[in-house]
Structure formats: structure tokens, C-alpha cells
mmCIF file of C-alpha atoms in Angstrom:
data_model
loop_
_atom_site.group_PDB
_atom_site.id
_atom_site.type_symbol
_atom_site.label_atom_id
_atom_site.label_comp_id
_atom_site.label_asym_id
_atom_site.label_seq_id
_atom_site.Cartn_x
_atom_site.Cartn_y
_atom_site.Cartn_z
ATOM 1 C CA UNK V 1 21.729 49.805 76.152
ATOM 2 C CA UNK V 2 18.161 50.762 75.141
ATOM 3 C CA UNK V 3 19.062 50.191 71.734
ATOM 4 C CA UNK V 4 21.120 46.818 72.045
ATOM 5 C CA UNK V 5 17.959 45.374 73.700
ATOM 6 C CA UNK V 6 15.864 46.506 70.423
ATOM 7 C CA UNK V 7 18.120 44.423 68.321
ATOM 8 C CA UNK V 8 18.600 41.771 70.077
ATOM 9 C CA UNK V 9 14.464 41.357 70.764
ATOM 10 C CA UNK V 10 14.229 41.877 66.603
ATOM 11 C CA UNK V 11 17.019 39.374 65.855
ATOM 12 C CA UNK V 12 15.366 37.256 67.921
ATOM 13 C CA UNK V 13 12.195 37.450 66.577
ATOM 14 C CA UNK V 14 13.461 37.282 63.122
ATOM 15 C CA UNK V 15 14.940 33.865 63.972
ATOM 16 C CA UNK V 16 11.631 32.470 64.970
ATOM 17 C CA UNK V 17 10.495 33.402 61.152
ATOM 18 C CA UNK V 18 13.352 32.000 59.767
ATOM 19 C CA UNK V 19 13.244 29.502 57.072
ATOM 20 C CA UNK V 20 13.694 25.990 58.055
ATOM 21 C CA UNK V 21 16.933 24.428 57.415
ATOM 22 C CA UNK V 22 17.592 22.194 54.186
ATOM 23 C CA UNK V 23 19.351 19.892 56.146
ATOM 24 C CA UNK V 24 17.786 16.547 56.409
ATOM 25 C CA UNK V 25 18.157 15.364 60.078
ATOM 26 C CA UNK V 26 19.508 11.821 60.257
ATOM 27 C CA UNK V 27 18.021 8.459 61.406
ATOM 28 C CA UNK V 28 19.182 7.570 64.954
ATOM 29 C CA UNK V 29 20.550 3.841 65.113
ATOM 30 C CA UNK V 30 17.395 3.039 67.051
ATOM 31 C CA UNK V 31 14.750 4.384 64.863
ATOM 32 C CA UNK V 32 16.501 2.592 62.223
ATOM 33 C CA UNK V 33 16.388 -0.832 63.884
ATOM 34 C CA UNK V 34 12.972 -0.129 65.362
ATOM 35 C CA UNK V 35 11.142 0.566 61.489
ATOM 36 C CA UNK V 36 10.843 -0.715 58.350
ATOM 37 C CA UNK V 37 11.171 2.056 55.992
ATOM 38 C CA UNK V 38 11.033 1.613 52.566
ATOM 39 C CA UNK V 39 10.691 4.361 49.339
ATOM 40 C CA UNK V 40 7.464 2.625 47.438
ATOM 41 C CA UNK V 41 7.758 4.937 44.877
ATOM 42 C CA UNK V 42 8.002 8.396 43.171
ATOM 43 C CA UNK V 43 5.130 10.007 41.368
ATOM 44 C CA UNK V 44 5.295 12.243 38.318
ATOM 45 C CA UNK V 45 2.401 14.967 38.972
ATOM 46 C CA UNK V 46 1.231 18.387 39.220
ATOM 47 C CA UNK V 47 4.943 19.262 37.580
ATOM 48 C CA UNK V 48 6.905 17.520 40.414
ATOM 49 C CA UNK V 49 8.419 14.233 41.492
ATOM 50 C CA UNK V 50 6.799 13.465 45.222
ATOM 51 C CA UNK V 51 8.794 10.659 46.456
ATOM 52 C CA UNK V 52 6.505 8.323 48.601
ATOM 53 C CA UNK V 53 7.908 6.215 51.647
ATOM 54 C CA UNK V 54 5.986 4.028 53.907
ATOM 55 C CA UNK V 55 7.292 2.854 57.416
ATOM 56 C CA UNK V 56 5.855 0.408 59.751
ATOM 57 C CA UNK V 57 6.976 -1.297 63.202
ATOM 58 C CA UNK V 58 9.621 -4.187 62.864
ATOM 59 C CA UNK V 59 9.278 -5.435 66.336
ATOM 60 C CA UNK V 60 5.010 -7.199 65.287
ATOM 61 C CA UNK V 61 4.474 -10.641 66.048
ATOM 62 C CA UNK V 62 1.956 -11.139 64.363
ATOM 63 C CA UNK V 63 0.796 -9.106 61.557
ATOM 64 C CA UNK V 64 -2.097 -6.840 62.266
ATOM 65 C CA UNK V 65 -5.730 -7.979 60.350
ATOM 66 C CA UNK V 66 -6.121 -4.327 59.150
ATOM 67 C CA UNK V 67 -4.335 -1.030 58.148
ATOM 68 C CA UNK V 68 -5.093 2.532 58.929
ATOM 69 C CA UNK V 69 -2.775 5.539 56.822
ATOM 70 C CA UNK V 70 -1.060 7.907 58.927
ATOM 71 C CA UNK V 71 0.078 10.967 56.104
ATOM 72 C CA UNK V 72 3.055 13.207 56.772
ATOM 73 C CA UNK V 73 3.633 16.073 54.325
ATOM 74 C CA UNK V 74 7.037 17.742 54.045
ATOM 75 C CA UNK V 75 7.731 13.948 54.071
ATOM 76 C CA UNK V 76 12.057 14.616 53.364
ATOM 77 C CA UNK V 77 12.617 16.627 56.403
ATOM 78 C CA UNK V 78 9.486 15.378 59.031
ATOM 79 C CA UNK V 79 10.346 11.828 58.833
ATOM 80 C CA UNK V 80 13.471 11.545 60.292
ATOM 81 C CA UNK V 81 12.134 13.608 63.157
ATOM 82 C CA UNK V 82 8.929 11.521 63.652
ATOM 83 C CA UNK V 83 10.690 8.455 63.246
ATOM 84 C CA UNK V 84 13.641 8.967 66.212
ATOM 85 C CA UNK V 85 10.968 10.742 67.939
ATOM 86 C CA UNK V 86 8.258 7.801 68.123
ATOM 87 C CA UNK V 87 11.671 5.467 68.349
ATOM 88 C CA UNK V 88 12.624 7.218 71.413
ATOM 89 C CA UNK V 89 9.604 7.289 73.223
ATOM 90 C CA UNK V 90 9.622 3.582 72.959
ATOM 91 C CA UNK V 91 6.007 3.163 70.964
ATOM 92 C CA UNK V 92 3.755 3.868 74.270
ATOM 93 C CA UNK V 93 0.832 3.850 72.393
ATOM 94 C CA UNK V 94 -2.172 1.695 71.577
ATOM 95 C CA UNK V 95 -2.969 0.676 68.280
ATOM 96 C CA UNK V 96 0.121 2.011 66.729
ATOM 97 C CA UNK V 97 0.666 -1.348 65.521
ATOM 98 C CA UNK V 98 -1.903 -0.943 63.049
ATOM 99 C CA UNK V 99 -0.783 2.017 61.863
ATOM 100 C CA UNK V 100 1.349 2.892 58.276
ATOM 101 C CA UNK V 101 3.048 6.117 58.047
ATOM 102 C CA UNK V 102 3.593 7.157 54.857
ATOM 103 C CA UNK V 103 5.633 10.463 54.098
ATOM 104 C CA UNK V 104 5.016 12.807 50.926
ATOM 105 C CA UNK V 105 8.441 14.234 50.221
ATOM 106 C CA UNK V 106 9.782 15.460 46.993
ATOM 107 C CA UNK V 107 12.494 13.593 44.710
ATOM 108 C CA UNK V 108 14.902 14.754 41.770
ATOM 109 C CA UNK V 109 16.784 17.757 42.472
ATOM 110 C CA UNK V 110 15.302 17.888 45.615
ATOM 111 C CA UNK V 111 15.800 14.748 47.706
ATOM 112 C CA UNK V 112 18.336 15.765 49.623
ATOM 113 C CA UNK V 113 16.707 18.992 50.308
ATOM 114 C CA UNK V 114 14.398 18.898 54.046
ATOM 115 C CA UNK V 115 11.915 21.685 53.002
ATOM 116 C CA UNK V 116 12.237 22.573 49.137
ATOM 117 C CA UNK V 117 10.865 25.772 48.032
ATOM 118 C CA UNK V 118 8.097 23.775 46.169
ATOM 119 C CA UNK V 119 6.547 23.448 49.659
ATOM 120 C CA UNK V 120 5.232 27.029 49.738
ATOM 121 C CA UNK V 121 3.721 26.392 45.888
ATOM 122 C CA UNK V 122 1.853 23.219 46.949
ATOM 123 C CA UNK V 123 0.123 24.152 50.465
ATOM 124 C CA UNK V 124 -0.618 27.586 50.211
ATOM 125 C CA UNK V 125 -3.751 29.070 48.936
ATOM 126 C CA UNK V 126 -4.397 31.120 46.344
ATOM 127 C CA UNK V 127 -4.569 34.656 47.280
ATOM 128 C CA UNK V 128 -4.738 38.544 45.790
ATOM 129 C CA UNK V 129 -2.384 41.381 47.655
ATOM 130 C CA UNK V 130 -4.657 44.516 47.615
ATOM 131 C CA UNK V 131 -2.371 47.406 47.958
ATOM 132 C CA UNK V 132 -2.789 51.093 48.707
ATOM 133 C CA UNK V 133 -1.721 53.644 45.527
ATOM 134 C CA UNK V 134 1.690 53.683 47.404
ATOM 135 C CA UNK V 135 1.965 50.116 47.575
ATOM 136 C CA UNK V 136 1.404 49.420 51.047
ATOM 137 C CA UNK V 137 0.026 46.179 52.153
ATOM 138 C CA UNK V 138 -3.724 46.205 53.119
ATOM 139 C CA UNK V 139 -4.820 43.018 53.427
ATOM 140 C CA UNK V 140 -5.671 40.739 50.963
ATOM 141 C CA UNK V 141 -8.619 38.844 49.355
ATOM 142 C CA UNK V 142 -9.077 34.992 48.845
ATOM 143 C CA UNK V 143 -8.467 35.211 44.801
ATOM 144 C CA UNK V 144 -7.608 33.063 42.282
ATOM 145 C CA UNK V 145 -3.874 34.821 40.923
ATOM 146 C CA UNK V 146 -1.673 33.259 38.882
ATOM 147 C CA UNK V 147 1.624 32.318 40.027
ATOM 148 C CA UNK V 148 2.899 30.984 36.938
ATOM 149 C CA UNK V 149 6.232 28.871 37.403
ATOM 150 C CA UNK V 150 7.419 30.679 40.390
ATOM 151 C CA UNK V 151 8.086 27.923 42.705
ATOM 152 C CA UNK V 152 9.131 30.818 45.417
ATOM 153 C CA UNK V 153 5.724 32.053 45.511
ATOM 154 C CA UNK V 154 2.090 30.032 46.948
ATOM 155 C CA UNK V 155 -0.640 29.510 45.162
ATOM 156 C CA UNK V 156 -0.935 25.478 44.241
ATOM 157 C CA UNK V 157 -3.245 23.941 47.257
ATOM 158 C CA UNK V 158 -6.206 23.050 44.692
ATOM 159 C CA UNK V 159 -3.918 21.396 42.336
ATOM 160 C CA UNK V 160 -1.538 19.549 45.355
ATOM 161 C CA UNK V 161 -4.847 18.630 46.507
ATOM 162 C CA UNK V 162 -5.956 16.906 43.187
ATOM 163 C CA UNK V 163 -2.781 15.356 42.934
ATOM 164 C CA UNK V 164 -3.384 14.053 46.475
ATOM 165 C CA UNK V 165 -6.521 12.453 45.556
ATOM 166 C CA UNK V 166 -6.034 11.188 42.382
ATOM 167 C CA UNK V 167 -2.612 10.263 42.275
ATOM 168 C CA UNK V 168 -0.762 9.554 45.611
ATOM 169 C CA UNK V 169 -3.868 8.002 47.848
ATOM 170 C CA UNK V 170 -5.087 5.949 45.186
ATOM 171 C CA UNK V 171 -1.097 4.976 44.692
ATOM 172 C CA UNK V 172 -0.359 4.163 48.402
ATOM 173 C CA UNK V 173 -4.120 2.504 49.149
ATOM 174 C CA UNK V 174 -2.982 0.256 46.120
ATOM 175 C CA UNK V 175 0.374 -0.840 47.300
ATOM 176 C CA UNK V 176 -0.224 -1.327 50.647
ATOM 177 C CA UNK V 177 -3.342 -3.894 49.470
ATOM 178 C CA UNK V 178 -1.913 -5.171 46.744
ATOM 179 C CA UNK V 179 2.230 -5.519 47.354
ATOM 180 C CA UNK V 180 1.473 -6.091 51.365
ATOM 181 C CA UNK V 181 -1.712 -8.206 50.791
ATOM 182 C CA UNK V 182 -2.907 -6.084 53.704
ATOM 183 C CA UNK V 183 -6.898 -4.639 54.164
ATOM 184 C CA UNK V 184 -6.798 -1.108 54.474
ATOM 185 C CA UNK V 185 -9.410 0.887 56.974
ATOM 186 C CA UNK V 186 -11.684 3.388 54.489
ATOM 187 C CA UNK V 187 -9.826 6.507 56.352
ATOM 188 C CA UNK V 188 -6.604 8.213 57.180
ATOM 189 C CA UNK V 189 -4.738 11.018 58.931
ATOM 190 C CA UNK V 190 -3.399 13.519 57.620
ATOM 191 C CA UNK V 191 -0.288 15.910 59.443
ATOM 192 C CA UNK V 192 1.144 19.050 58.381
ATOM 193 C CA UNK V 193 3.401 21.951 60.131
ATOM 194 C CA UNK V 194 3.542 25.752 59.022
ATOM 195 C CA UNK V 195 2.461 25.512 55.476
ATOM 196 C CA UNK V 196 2.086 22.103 55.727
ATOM 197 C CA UNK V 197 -0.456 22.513 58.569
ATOM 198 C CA UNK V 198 -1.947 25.824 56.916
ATOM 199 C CA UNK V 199 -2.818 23.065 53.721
ATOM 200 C CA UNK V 200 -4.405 20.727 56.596
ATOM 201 C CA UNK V 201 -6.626 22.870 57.117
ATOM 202 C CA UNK V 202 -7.115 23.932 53.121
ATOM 203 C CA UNK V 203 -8.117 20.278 53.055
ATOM 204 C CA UNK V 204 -10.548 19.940 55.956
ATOM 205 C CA UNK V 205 -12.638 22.843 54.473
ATOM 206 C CA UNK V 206 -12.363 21.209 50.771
ATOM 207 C CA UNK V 207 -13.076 17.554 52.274
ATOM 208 C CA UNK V 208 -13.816 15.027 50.011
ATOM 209 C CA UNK V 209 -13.987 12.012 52.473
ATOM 210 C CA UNK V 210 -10.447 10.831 52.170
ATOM 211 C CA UNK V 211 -9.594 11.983 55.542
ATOM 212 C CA UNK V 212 -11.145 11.292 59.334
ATOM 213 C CA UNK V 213 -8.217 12.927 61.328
ATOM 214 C CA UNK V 214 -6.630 16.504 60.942
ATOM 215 C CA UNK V 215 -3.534 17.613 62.030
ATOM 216 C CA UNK V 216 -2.452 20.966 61.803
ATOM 217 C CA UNK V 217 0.461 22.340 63.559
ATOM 218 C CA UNK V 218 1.204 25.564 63.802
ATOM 219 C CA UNK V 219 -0.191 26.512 60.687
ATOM 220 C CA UNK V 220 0.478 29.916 59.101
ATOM 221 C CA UNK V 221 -2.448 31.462 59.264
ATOM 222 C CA UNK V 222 -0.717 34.464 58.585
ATOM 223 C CA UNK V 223 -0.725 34.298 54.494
ATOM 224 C CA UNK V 224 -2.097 36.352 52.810
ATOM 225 C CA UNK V 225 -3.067 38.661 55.970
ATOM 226 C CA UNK V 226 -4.999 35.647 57.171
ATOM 227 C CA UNK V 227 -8.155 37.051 54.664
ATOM 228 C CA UNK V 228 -7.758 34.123 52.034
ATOM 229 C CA UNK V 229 -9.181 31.394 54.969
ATOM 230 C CA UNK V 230 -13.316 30.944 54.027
ATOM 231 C CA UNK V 231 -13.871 30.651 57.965
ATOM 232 C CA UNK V 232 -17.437 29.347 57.236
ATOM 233 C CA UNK V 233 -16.739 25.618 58.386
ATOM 234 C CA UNK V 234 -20.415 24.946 58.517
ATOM 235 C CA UNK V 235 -20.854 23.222 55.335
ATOM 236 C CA UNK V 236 -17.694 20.970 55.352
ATOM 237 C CA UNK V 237 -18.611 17.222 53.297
ATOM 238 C CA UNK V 238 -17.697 14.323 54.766
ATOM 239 C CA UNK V 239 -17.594 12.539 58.235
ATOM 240 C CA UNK V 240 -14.623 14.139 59.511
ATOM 241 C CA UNK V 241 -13.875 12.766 62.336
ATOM 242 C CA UNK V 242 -11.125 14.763 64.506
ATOM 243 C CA UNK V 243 -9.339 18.363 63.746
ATOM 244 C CA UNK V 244 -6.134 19.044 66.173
ATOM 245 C CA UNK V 245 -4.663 22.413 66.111
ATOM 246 C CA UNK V 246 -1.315 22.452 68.207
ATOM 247 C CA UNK V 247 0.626 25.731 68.239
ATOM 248 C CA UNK V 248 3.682 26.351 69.604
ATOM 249 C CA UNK V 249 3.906 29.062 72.346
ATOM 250 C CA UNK V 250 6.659 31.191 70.401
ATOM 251 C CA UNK V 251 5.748 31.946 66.879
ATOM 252 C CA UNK V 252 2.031 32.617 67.953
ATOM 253 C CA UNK V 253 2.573 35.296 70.288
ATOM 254 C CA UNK V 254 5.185 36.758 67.422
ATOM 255 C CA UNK V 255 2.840 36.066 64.727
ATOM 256 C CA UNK V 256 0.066 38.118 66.305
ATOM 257 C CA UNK V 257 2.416 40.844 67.934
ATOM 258 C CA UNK V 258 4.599 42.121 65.280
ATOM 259 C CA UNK V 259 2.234 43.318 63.296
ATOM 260 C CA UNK V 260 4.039 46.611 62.786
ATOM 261 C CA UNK V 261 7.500 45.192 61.687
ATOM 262 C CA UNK V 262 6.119 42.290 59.406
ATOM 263 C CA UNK V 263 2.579 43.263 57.977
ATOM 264 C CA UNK V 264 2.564 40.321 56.093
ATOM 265 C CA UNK V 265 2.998 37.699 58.941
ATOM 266 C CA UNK V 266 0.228 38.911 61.093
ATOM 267 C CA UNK V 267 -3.150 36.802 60.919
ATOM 268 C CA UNK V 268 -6.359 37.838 61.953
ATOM 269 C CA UNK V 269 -7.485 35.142 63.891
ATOM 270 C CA UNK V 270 -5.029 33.112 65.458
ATOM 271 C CA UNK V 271 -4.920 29.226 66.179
ATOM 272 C CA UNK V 272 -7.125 28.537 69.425
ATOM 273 C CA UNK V 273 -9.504 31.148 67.939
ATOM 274 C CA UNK V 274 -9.743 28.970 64.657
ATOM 275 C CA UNK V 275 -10.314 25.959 66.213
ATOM 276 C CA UNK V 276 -12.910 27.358 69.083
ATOM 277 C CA UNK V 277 -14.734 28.942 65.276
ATOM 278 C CA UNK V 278 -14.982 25.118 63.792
ATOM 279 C CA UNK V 279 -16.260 23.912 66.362
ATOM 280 C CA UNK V 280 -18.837 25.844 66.837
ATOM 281 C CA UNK V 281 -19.589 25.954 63.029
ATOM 282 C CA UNK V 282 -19.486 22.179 62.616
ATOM 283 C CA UNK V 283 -19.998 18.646 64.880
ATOM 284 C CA UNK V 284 -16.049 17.661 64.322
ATOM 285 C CA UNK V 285 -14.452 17.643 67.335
ATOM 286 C CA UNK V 286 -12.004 19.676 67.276
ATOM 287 C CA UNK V 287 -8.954 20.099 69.854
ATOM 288 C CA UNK V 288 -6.863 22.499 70.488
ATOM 289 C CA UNK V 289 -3.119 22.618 72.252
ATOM 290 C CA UNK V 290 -0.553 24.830 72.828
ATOM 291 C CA UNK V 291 3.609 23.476 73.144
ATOM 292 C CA UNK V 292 4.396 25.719 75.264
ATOM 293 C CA UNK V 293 7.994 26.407 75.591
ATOM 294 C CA UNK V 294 8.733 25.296 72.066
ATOM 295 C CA UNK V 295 9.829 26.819 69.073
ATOM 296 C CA UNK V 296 8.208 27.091 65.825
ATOM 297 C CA UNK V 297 10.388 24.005 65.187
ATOM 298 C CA UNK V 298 10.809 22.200 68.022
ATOM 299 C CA UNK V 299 7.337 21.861 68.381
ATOM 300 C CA UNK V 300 7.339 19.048 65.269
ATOM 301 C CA UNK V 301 8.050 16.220 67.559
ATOM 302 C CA UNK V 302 6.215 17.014 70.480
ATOM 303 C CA UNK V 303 3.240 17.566 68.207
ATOM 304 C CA UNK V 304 3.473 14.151 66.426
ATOM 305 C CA UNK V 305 3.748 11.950 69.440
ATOM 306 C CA UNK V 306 0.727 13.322 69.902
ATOM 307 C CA UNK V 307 -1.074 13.004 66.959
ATOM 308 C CA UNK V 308 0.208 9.666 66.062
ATOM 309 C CA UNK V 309 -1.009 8.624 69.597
ATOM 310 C CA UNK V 310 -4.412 10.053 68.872
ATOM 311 C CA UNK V 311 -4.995 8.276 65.357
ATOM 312 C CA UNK V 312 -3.570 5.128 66.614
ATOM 313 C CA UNK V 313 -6.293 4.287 69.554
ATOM 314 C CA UNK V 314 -8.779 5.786 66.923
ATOM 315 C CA UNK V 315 -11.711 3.827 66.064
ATOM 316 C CA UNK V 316 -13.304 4.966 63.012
#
């Protein structure tokens, strides 16, 4: 019996770590009447396709004087949850009018695909294993490796982030002024889960003023052994305005306690500890919350409603 219960606690656990599904969750009839959704366009960069879609309230009487960007990365599989999420809870919020949420997903051979494997090459860090002489993990070092091709492995935040900057903002700012004939506010939000949030982060402590609002959600502070984050946050550029960091209950406490089964998952500070460091390093605010309850996927939706609720009664 002893031994059933060890099993069942690792299969368990090993479930929580599991990659996300490829399956792209479907629209719900609602969201679909509630939101104009459209695919603006598909951008050759950085060696990829990302396949840009912008969504906005049907239901507007009269169309709002200004713009603000909302961001979303792992656009083809955290749309479709934001979208029946916000569609279900039946747009409660102030200012969401005003808001444009604009997903960064991929395209080609991987449109149909939720969470591509090019995910993990374009948020992560770059990073160096250091290994004892018999191989065993022992931390790592904030390096810059080449990853070559390998689309499997990390690497590609500083180059994502270029392509971010130079290629998709300027595309999206451009299209929503120009095709819409809409003014745009100067700043945007930006939201990202696991990897995605981990490169939220990547981009708050690399900020080059595109951003006023961070959201990362259960980031995975965990690559590279957590040593590849430069947790000096005191000379950040830019007025950022707002960091959230909202962690679900689950994958933190397995994260941080199974150190001795996977090595490689364990971080060395964990997410209320990060943002409680910021803070004290710089004048963003920063907030923290914990989901508790939900998985490390469940907590997507939850998470959103809460960001997009934040941004939206914003005033920059």
C-alpha cells in the first residue's frame, strides 16, 4: 500500500509537469457572437511565421476615441480560452471597451498546433548547464550557448524580443491606426503563462518602453536551475507601470518540492519571492497572487480575467 501511494503521488506530480496539449480549444457560440476576431496578418521573422489576430467587442455603440494593446503570447492556444472566458463572465469590467487584444500565435505547419515546440525556443533565456565530471546537474549560469536549429531546446528570448519590437508592434500599432483609423495610447500589456510568463519577465528586465503592464503567470522560473534570472531589477529603463505575478497553488509547491526527483525543475526563488525582490529593487508596483486551487493550466483563465480587468481601468 506504501508503495501504491508513492506512485500514485509521482504520477500525479508528473501530470502537473506535463506538456500542454496541442489541441486548440474551440470558440464557444457566445464568445464568437460577442467578438470580432479577425487574423491581420502573418509575419515572416526570426525564422518563423507568427500569425497575428486582433479581437475587439462587437456589442460598442459608439466607437471608443482611443486604443490601448492588450498582448497575448502563445496566441493559438490562449485565445480561445481568454476569449470564452471574458465572453462568459459577461465583460464586467471598465474600460474594456477600449481595449484590443491581439494574440501572437504561430502559422504554417503550426496553426493548428495550441503550444508548438517553437514556444520553448522563443521565451526562454539563454543559459549554460554546468555539470559535475559525472554529469550531474549543478546549477547553471546565465550564458550565451548556442542552440543552433533545435527548436526543442530554449535559448531565443533576445531575438523573439527583437522581433517583437521591430517587427510585430510596429506591425499591429500600424494596422490598428492606419486600417481602423483608430489613435492608439503610447503603451500596452503584455501576458504570458509558463514560458510565456518566464519571457514576461525576460522583457520587464530588458524594457525598452514598449510596455506599461506585465503579466506573468506562473512563469517557470525553474530553467535553467532558476540561476540564468539577473535578479538585479534596480536599473530597469522605462516607466513601467504595473508587474503581476499570479501563480497557481499546484505547480509552485511541486516546483519548489521535488527537487530531488526533477533537479532541473526546481527554482531558487519562487514567484511571491520574485515579485516581493522587484519591488523592493524598483518603484513598479508590483502585485502578487496566488490561484489557489488551480492547476498549472487551469489557472490561464482565472489569471486573465484578471489581468485584462486590471489593464482595462488603467490610466496610463
Amino acid at each position: 500500500m506504501k508503495y501504491l501511494f508513492l506512485v500514485l503521488c509521482f504520477g500525479f506530480s508528473a501530470c502537473l509537469l506535463a506538456k500542454p496539449s496541442d489541441k486548440i480549444t474551440a470558440l464557444t457560440p457566445k464568445a464568437k457572437r460577442d467578438f470580432d476576431i479577425s487574423q491581420i496578418g502573418q509575419i515572416y521573422a526570426n525564422g518563423a511565421i507568427y500569425t497575428i489576430r486582433l479581437s475587439k467587442i462587437k456589442t460598442q455603440k459608439t466607437a471608443p476615441k482611443s486604443y490601448k494593446i492588450f498582448y497575448i503570447l502563445d496566441g493559438n492556444g490562449h485565445l480561445p480560452i481568454a476569449l470564452n472566458a471574458l465572453s462568459k463572465a459577461g465583460f464586467l469590467y471598465e474600460g474594456l471597451e477600449s481595449v484590443l487584444i491581439v494574440s501572437i500565435g504561430y502559422g504554417g505547419e503550426y496553426e493548428q498546433v495550441a503550444f508548438p515546440a517553437l514556444r520553448k525556443r522563443d521565451y526562454t533565456p539563454k543559459y549554460k548547464l554546468d555539470c559535475d565530471d559525472g554529469g550531474n546537474f549543478c546549477g547553471s549560469s546565465f550564458m550565451g550557448t548556442d542552440f543552433s536549429d533545435d527548436d526543442s531546446l530554449g535559448g531565443g528570448a533576445d531575438k523573439f524580443l527583437q522581433t517583437l519590437q521591430n517587427d510585430i508592434i510596429p506591425f499591429t500599432r500600424s494596422f490598428v491606426q492606419e486600417r481602423l483609423g483608430a489613435e492608439l495610447q503610447a503603451k500596452s500589456g503584455i501576458f504570458g503563462h509558463s514560458f510565456g510568463g518566464l519571457f514576461v519577465l525576460y522583457a520587464l528586465s530588458n524594457s525598452s518602453g514598449n510596455f506599461s503592464h506585465f503579466y506573468a503567470v506562473s512563469p517557470s522560473l525553474w530553467w535553467g536551475g532558476g540561476e540564468f534570472i539577473d535578479i538585479d531589477f534596480s536599473n530597469i529603463k522605462g516607466d513601467c507601470a504595473t508587474l503581476w505575478i499570479m501563480q497557481d497553488e499546484i505547480s509552485q509547491v511541486s516546483e519548489v518540492s521535488k527537487e530531488s526527483e526533477v533537479k532541473i525543475r526546481t527554482a531558487k526563488i519562487n514567484s511571491k519571492e520574485l515579485a516581493h525582490l522587484i519591488e523592493s529593487q524598483n518603484n513598479i508596483t508590483t502585485i502578487y497572487k496566488a490561484f489557489y486551487g488551480h492547476t498549472h493550466g487551469s489557472v490561464v483563465a482565472p489569471a486573465f480575467l484578471q489581468a485584462i480587468s486590471d489593464f482595462a481601468k488603467s490610466d496610463f
